[in-house]
Coordinates of C-alpha atoms and ligand atoms in Angstrom, one line a residue:
M140 CA 0.3 -3.1 144.8
P141 CA -2.1 -0.8 146.1
R142 CA -4.1 -3.9 146.5
A143 CA -3.8 -3.1 143.2
G144 CA -7.0 -3.6 141.6
P145 CA -9.8 -1.4 140.4
Q146 CA -10.2 1.8 142.4
P147 CA -13.6 3.2 143.4
E148 CA -15.1 5.8 141.1
Q149 CA -15.3 8.1 144.1
S150 CA -15.0 7.9 147.9
G151 CA -18.1 6.0 148.9
P152 CA -19.0 4.4 152.2
Q153 CA -15.9 2.8 153.7
Q154 CA -15.5 -0.8 152.4
R155 CA -14.4 -3.5 154.9
H156 CA -11.1 -5.1 154.0
V157 CA -11.5 -8.7 152.8
P158 CA -8.6 -10.8 154.0
V159 CA -6.6 -12.2 151.0
L160 CA -5.4 -15.9 150.8
L161 CA -6.7 -16.4 154.3
A162 CA -6.9 -20.2 154.1
G163 CA -3.3 -20.4 152.9
V164 CA -2.1 -18.1 155.7
L165 CA -3.9 -20.3 158.3
A166 CA -2.6 -23.5 156.8
A167 CA 0.9 -22.0 156.9
L168 CA 0.8 -20.8 160.5
E169 CA -1.1 -23.9 161.9
P170 CA -2.7 -22.2 164.8
R171 CA -2.9 -24.3 168.0
D172 CA -3.6 -23.8 171.6
G173 CA -0.9 -21.9 173.5
A174 CA 0.9 -20.7 170.4
L175 CA 2.1 -17.1 170.0
F176 CA 1.7 -15.2 166.7
I177 CA 2.5 -11.8 165.4
D178 CA 0.3 -10.2 162.8
G179 CA 2.5 -7.3 161.6
T180 CA -0.2 -5.8 159.4
F181 CA -3.4 -5.9 161.5
G182 CA -5.5 -3.8 159.1
A183 CA -9.1 -4.7 159.6
G184 CA -8.0 -7.7 161.7
G185 CA -9.0 -10.4 159.2
Y186 CA -6.0 -12.7 159.9
T187 CA -5.8 -11.9 163.6
R188 CA -9.5 -12.8 164.1
A189 CA -9.1 -16.0 162.2
L190 CA -6.1 -17.1 164.2
L191 CA -7.8 -16.3 167.5
Q192 CA -10.9 -18.2 166.4
S193 CA -8.9 -21.2 165.3
A194 CA -7.3 -22.0 168.6
Q195 CA -6.6 -20.7 172.1
C196 CA -3.5 -18.9 170.9
R197 CA -2.3 -15.3 171.5
V198 CA -1.7 -12.7 168.8
L199 CA 0.4 -9.6 169.0
A200 CA -1.2 -7.4 166.3
I201 CA 0.7 -4.4 165.0
D202 CA -0.3 -1.6 162.6
Q203 CA 1.2 1.8 162.0
D204 CA -2.2 3.3 161.2
P205 CA -3.8 4.8 164.3
T206 CA -7.3 4.3 162.7
A207 CA -6.7 0.6 162.4
I208 CA -5.7 0.3 166.0
V209 CA -8.8 2.3 167.2
A210 CA -11.1 0.1 165.1
G211 CA -9.3 -3.0 166.5
I212 CA -10.4 -2.2 170.0
L213 CA -13.7 -3.9 169.3
L214 CA -11.8 -7.1 168.6
Q215 CA -9.9 -6.6 171.8
S216 CA -13.1 -6.8 173.8
E217 CA -14.0 -10.1 172.1
F218 CA -10.7 -11.8 172.7
S219 CA -9.5 -10.0 175.8
D220 CA -5.9 -10.7 176.7
R221 CA -5.3 -13.2 173.9
L222 CA -5.1 -10.1 171.6
I223 CA -2.3 -7.6 172.2
L224 CA -2.9 -4.6 169.9
R225 CA 0.0 -2.2 169.3
R226 CA 0.6 0.8 167.1
G227 CA 4.0 0.6 165.5
R228 CA 5.9 -0.5 162.4
F229 CA 6.6 -4.2 161.7
G230 CA 10.2 -3.4 161.0
A231 CA 10.6 -3.5 164.8
L232 CA 8.2 -6.4 165.5
D233 CA 11.0 -8.3 167.3
V234 CA 11.5 -5.5 169.8
M235 CA 7.7 -5.1 170.2
A236 CA 7.3 -8.8 170.8
V237 CA 9.9 -8.7 173.6
E238 CA 8.2 -5.7 175.1
A239 CA 4.9 -7.6 175.0
G240 CA 6.6 -10.5 176.8
M241 CA 6.9 -12.8 173.8
A242 CA 10.6 -13.8 173.6
A243 CA 10.1 -16.2 170.7
V244 CA 7.0 -16.8 168.6
D245 CA 5.4 -19.6 166.6
G246 CA 4.4 -17.5 163.6
V247 CA 4.6 -14.2 161.9
V248 CA 2.4 -12.9 159.1
L249 CA 2.9 -9.9 157.0
D250 CA 0.2 -8.7 154.5
I251 CA 2.0 -6.0 152.6
G252 CA 0.4 -2.9 151.1
V253 CA -2.6 -0.7 152.0
S254 CA -6.0 -1.8 153.2
S255 CA -9.3 -1.2 151.5
M256 CA -10.1 1.3 154.3
Q257 CA -7.0 3.3 153.5
L258 CA -7.5 3.1 149.7
D259 CA -11.2 3.9 149.7
V260 CA -11.2 7.0 151.9
A261 CA -10.5 10.0 149.7
E262 CA -9.1 12.0 152.7
R263 CA -6.2 9.5 153.0
G264 CA -5.0 10.7 149.6
F265 CA -4.2 7.3 148.0
S266 CA -6.7 7.4 145.2
F267 CA -6.2 9.0 141.8
Q268 CA -9.9 8.8 141.1
A269 CA -11.3 10.4 144.2
D270 CA -10.3 14.0 145.1
G271 CA -8.5 14.3 148.4
P272 CA -5.4 15.8 150.0
L273 CA -2.3 14.4 148.5
D274 CA -1.3 12.7 151.7
M275 CA -0.7 8.8 151.4
R276 CA 0.8 8.4 154.8
M277 CA -0.4 5.2 156.5
A278 CA 1.0 6.2 159.8
A279 CA -0.4 9.8 159.7
Q280 CA 3.1 11.2 160.4
G281 CA 6.1 12.4 158.4
P282 CA 6.2 14.1 155.0
T283 CA 3.2 13.7 152.8
A284 CA 3.2 12.9 149.1
A285 CA 2.5 16.6 148.4
D286 CA 5.6 17.5 150.5
I287 CA 7.7 15.2 148.3
L288 CA 6.4 16.5 145.0
N289 CA 6.7 20.1 146.1
G290 CA 10.2 19.8 147.7
A291 CA 12.2 17.0 146.0
R292 CA 14.7 17.6 143.2
E293 CA 13.4 16.7 139.7
E294 CA 15.9 13.8 139.4
T295 CA 14.8 12.4 142.7
I296 CA 11.2 12.5 141.6
A297 CA 12.1 10.8 138.4
D298 CA 14.0 8.1 140.3
I299 CA 11.1 7.5 142.6
L300 CA 8.7 7.0 139.7
F301 CA 11.1 4.8 137.8
H302 CA 12.3 2.5 140.6
L303 CA 9.1 2.3 142.7
G304 CA 6.5 2.6 139.9
E305 CA 8.4 1.1 137.0
E306 CA 7.2 4.2 135.1
R307 CA 9.0 4.4 131.8
R308 CA 8.0 8.1 131.3
S309 CA 9.4 9.0 134.8
R310 CA 11.6 11.9 133.5
A311 CA 8.8 13.5 131.5
I312 CA 6.4 13.3 134.4
A313 CA 9.0 14.7 136.8
R314 CA 9.6 17.6 134.5
A315 CA 5.9 18.3 134.3
V316 CA 5.6 18.1 138.1
V317 CA 8.4 20.7 138.6
A318 CA 6.8 23.0 135.9
R319 CA 3.4 22.7 137.6
R320 CA 4.7 23.3 141.2
T321 CA 6.5 26.5 140.3
R322 CA 3.1 27.9 139.3
Q323 CA 1.2 26.3 142.1
P324 CA 2.2 23.7 144.7
F325 CA 0.5 20.3 144.7
A326 CA -2.2 19.8 147.3
R327 CA -4.8 17.5 145.9
T328 CA -4.8 14.0 144.4
L329 CA -6.6 15.0 141.3
D330 CA -4.1 17.7 140.5
L331 CA -1.4 15.1 140.3
A332 CA -3.6 12.6 138.4
D333 CA -4.3 15.4 135.9
V334 CA -0.7 16.3 135.4
V335 CA 0.3 12.7 134.8
S336 CA -2.6 12.1 132.4
R337 CA -1.6 15.0 130.3
V338 CA 2.0 13.8 130.0
L339 CA 0.9 10.3 129.1
G340 CA -1.7 11.6 126.7
G341 CA -4.6 10.5 128.9
R342 CA -4.4 7.0 127.6
S343 CA -5.1 4.1 130.0
I344 CA -2.2 1.7 130.2
E345 CA -3.1 -2.0 130.2
G346 CA -6.6 -1.0 131.2
R347 CA -5.4 1.1 134.1
H348 CA -5.5 4.8 134.8
P349 CA -2.4 6.5 133.5
A350 CA -1.5 7.8 137.0
T351 CA -1.6 4.2 138.5
R352 CA 2.2 3.8 138.5
T353 CA 2.9 7.3 139.7
F354 CA 0.6 6.9 142.7
Q355 CA 2.0 3.5 143.5
A356 CA 5.6 4.9 143.5
L357 CA 4.7 7.8 145.7
R358 CA 2.8 5.7 148.1
I359 CA 5.7 3.2 148.4
F360 CA 8.2 6.1 148.9
V361 CA 6.1 8.0 151.4
N362 CA 5.8 4.9 153.6
D363 CA 9.2 3.5 152.9
E364 CA 7.4 0.3 152.1
L365 CA 10.3 -1.7 150.6
G366 CA 12.7 -0.7 153.4
E367 CA 10.1 -1.7 155.9
L368 CA 9.5 -5.0 154.2
A369 CA 13.2 -5.9 154.3
R370 CA 13.4 -4.8 158.0
G371 CA 10.2 -6.7 158.8
L372 CA 11.7 -9.9 157.3
G373 CA 14.8 -9.5 159.4
A374 CA 12.8 -8.8 162.5
A375 CA 10.7 -11.9 161.9
E376 CA 13.9 -13.9 161.6
R377 CA 14.9 -12.7 165.0
A378 CA 11.5 -13.2 166.6
L379 CA 10.6 -16.7 165.4
K380 CA 11.5 -19.8 167.3
P381 CA 13.0 -22.8 165.5
G382 CA 10.0 -24.5 163.7
G383 CA 8.1 -21.2 163.7
R384 CA 6.5 -20.1 160.4
L385 CA 6.8 -16.9 158.4
A386 CA 4.0 -16.1 155.9
V387 CA 4.2 -13.1 153.7
V388 CA 1.5 -11.9 151.2
T389 CA 2.7 -9.4 148.6
F390 CA 0.9 -7.7 145.7
H391 CA 3.6 -6.6 143.4
S392 CA 6.8 -8.0 141.9
L393 CA 9.0 -5.3 143.6
E394 CA 7.8 -6.7 147.0
D395 CA 7.7 -10.3 146.0
R396 CA 11.3 -10.1 144.7
I397 CA 12.5 -8.9 148.1
V398 CA 10.8 -11.7 149.9
K399 CA 12.1 -14.2 147.4
R400 CA 15.6 -13.0 147.7
F401 CA 15.6 -12.8 151.4
L402 CA 14.3 -16.4 151.8
A403 CA 16.6 -17.8 149.1
G404 CA 19.6 -16.2 150.9
R405 CA 18.4 -17.4 154.3
A406 CA 17.7 -20.9 152.9
G407 CA 21.3 -21.1 151.6
R408 CA 20.4 -20.8 147.9
S409 CA 20.6 -18.0 145.5
P410 CA 17.4 -17.2 143.6
G411 CA 16.9 -19.6 140.8
Q412 CA 19.2 -22.3 142.2
S413 CA 17.7 -25.7 142.4
R414 CA 17.2 -27.1 145.8
H415 CA 18.5 -30.4 144.6
L416 CA 22.0 -29.1 144.0
P417 CA 24.5 -29.5 146.7
Q418 CA 23.8 -26.8 149.3
A419 CA 25.6 -23.5 148.7
A420 CA 25.1 -23.2 152.4
E421 CA 28.1 -25.4 153.0
R422 CA 30.2 -22.5 151.9
G423 CA 28.2 -19.8 153.7
P424 CA 26.4 -19.4 157.0
R425 CA 24.0 -22.1 158.1
P426 CA 20.5 -21.7 156.7
S427 CA 18.1 -19.9 159.1
F428 CA 15.0 -20.8 157.1
R429 CA 13.6 -23.7 155.1
I430 CA 11.4 -22.6 152.2
V431 CA 8.0 -24.4 152.5
N432 CA 6.6 -23.5 149.0
S433 CA 9.2 -22.6 146.4
K434 CA 6.3 -21.4 144.1
P435 CA 4.2 -18.7 145.8
L436 CA 0.6 -19.5 146.5
T437 CA -1.8 -17.4 144.4
P438 CA -5.6 -16.8 144.8
S439 CA -8.1 -19.1 143.1
K440 CA -10.4 -17.8 140.3
A441 CA -13.2 -17.8 142.8
E442 CA -11.3 -15.6 145.3
I443 CA -10.4 -13.1 142.5
E444 CA -14.0 -13.0 141.4
A445 CA -15.2 -12.4 144.9
N446 CA -12.4 -9.9 145.7
P447 CA -10.7 -8.4 142.6
R448 CA -8.1 -6.7 144.8
A449 CA -6.7 -10.2 145.5
R450 CA -5.8 -10.7 141.9
S451 CA -2.0 -10.1 142.1
A452 CA -1.5 -11.6 145.6
R453 CA 1.3 -14.1 146.3
L454 CA 1.9 -15.9 149.5
R455 CA 5.4 -17.2 150.4
V456 CA 5.9 -19.4 153.5
A457 CA 9.1 -20.5 155.2
E458 CA 10.0 -22.3 158.4
R459 CA 12.6 -21.0 160.9
L460 CA 15.5 -23.3 161.5
D461 CA 17.8 -23.0 164.5
A462 CA 20.7 -21.1 163.0
S463 CA 21.3 -17.5 164.2
A464 CA 19.7 -14.6 162.4
L465 CA 22.0 -12.7 160.0
P466 CA 22.4 -9.0 159.2
L467 CA 20.3 -7.5 156.4
D468 CA 21.8 -6.5 153.1
M469 CA 19.4 -4.0 151.6
A470 CA 21.2 -3.7 148.3
A471 CA 21.3 -7.5 147.8
L472 CA 17.6 -7.6 148.5
G473 CA 16.9 -5.0 145.8
V474 CA 15.8 -2.2 148.0
P475 CA 16.5 1.0 145.9
P476 CA 18.6 3.6 147.9
L477 CA 16.2 6.6 147.4
D478 CA 16.3 9.7 149.5
A479 CA 14.3 12.9 149.1
Ligands
SAM794 C1 -3.2 -5.1 153.4 S1 -3.6 -4.4 155.0 C2 -3.7 -5.8 156.1 C3 -5.1 -6.4 156.1 C4 -5.2 -7.5 157.1 N1 -4.4 -8.6 156.8 C5 -6.7 -7.9 157.3 O1 -7.0 -9.0 157.0 O2 -7.5 -7.0 157.6 C6 -2.1 -3.7 155.4 C7 -2.1 -3.0 156.7 O3 -0.7 -3.0 157.1 C8 -0.4 -1.7 157.7 N2 1.0 -1.5 157.4 C9 1.6 -1.3 156.3 N3 3.0 -1.2 156.5 C10 3.2 -1.3 157.8 C11 4.3 -1.3 158.6 N4 5.5 -1.1 158.1 N5 4.2 -1.5 159.9 C12 2.9 -1.7 160.5 N6 1.8 -1.7 159.7 C13 1.9 -1.5 158.4 C14 -1.3 -0.8 157.0 O4 -1.5 0.4 157.7 C15 -2.6 -1.6 156.7 O5 -3.5 -1.4 157.8

């Protein structure tokens, strides 16, 4: 999840984000002249650039991080009005598309999670190995991770760690967080890493730092990543024209499960149901998507060697059919109802 691989020992020079499963994403979206695409997670612009270089198409590129948008202005000068760059959240990509004059699009890509630029800059507060303010906000607005830890109830903190980090010792960590904040509020990443390490006995878990799960959970919560993913899928359903393609890259089973459930529901089958069985859709609404690859595409050994952060990536692809878009059911998608 944080692009989940090894973290840098310290905040070094900013690393450029390497696009993950790029060939698979391009094959899924089939860029061609005149086509309209939405890249809902612009980041360093890896997918957007590749799309714009592959054909005379147009891309609406969205990112909630103001620094990604500022850095993207260079790309804007290269591709002129074929690139429309907007700051915003992909949960509203359909509305943003209409505002940009794109009523129906040929492809949407979402590359879920944080970018290398966000992860590697200590001041963004995502890293448990580099000291920085305990921030973790991709959009640079709203409550920070420190605000959550210093203000939320103990049970809420435990629920966040359990549901979003799959942390088995969530209650013990939440208790230690509350004990520590009554003495001194949390402000820095290493304060939190230290508290978690003490609770878990300092042992690395499956070769990972003991605070990995706690940081992951807080990051997902601060940015409402699972809620946004679900809203983004619904927005893509509304924005795509029949025949248009949706490509989603995830890095964690919590995210992949949401994509899988959404597509299974929209394709008229419940997860796990064979596509050779008579369509459940006959009893429900008409399918609005056709699943293109029922098994997600994963990176090759060579890609993982070249970019270890790609190691847990999964790409799911579906094609929009002509049935109307349906309302979202967050609970059915497995988005935990957490509120600080
Ligand atoms: C994994 S990076 C994308 C990298 C990109 N595909 C590339 O090749 O450079 C994810 C990006 O999505 C952005 N992001 C995450 N959630 C978002 C949301 N709900 N709305 C808009 N942008 C989001 C992050 O700020 C980050 O820049």
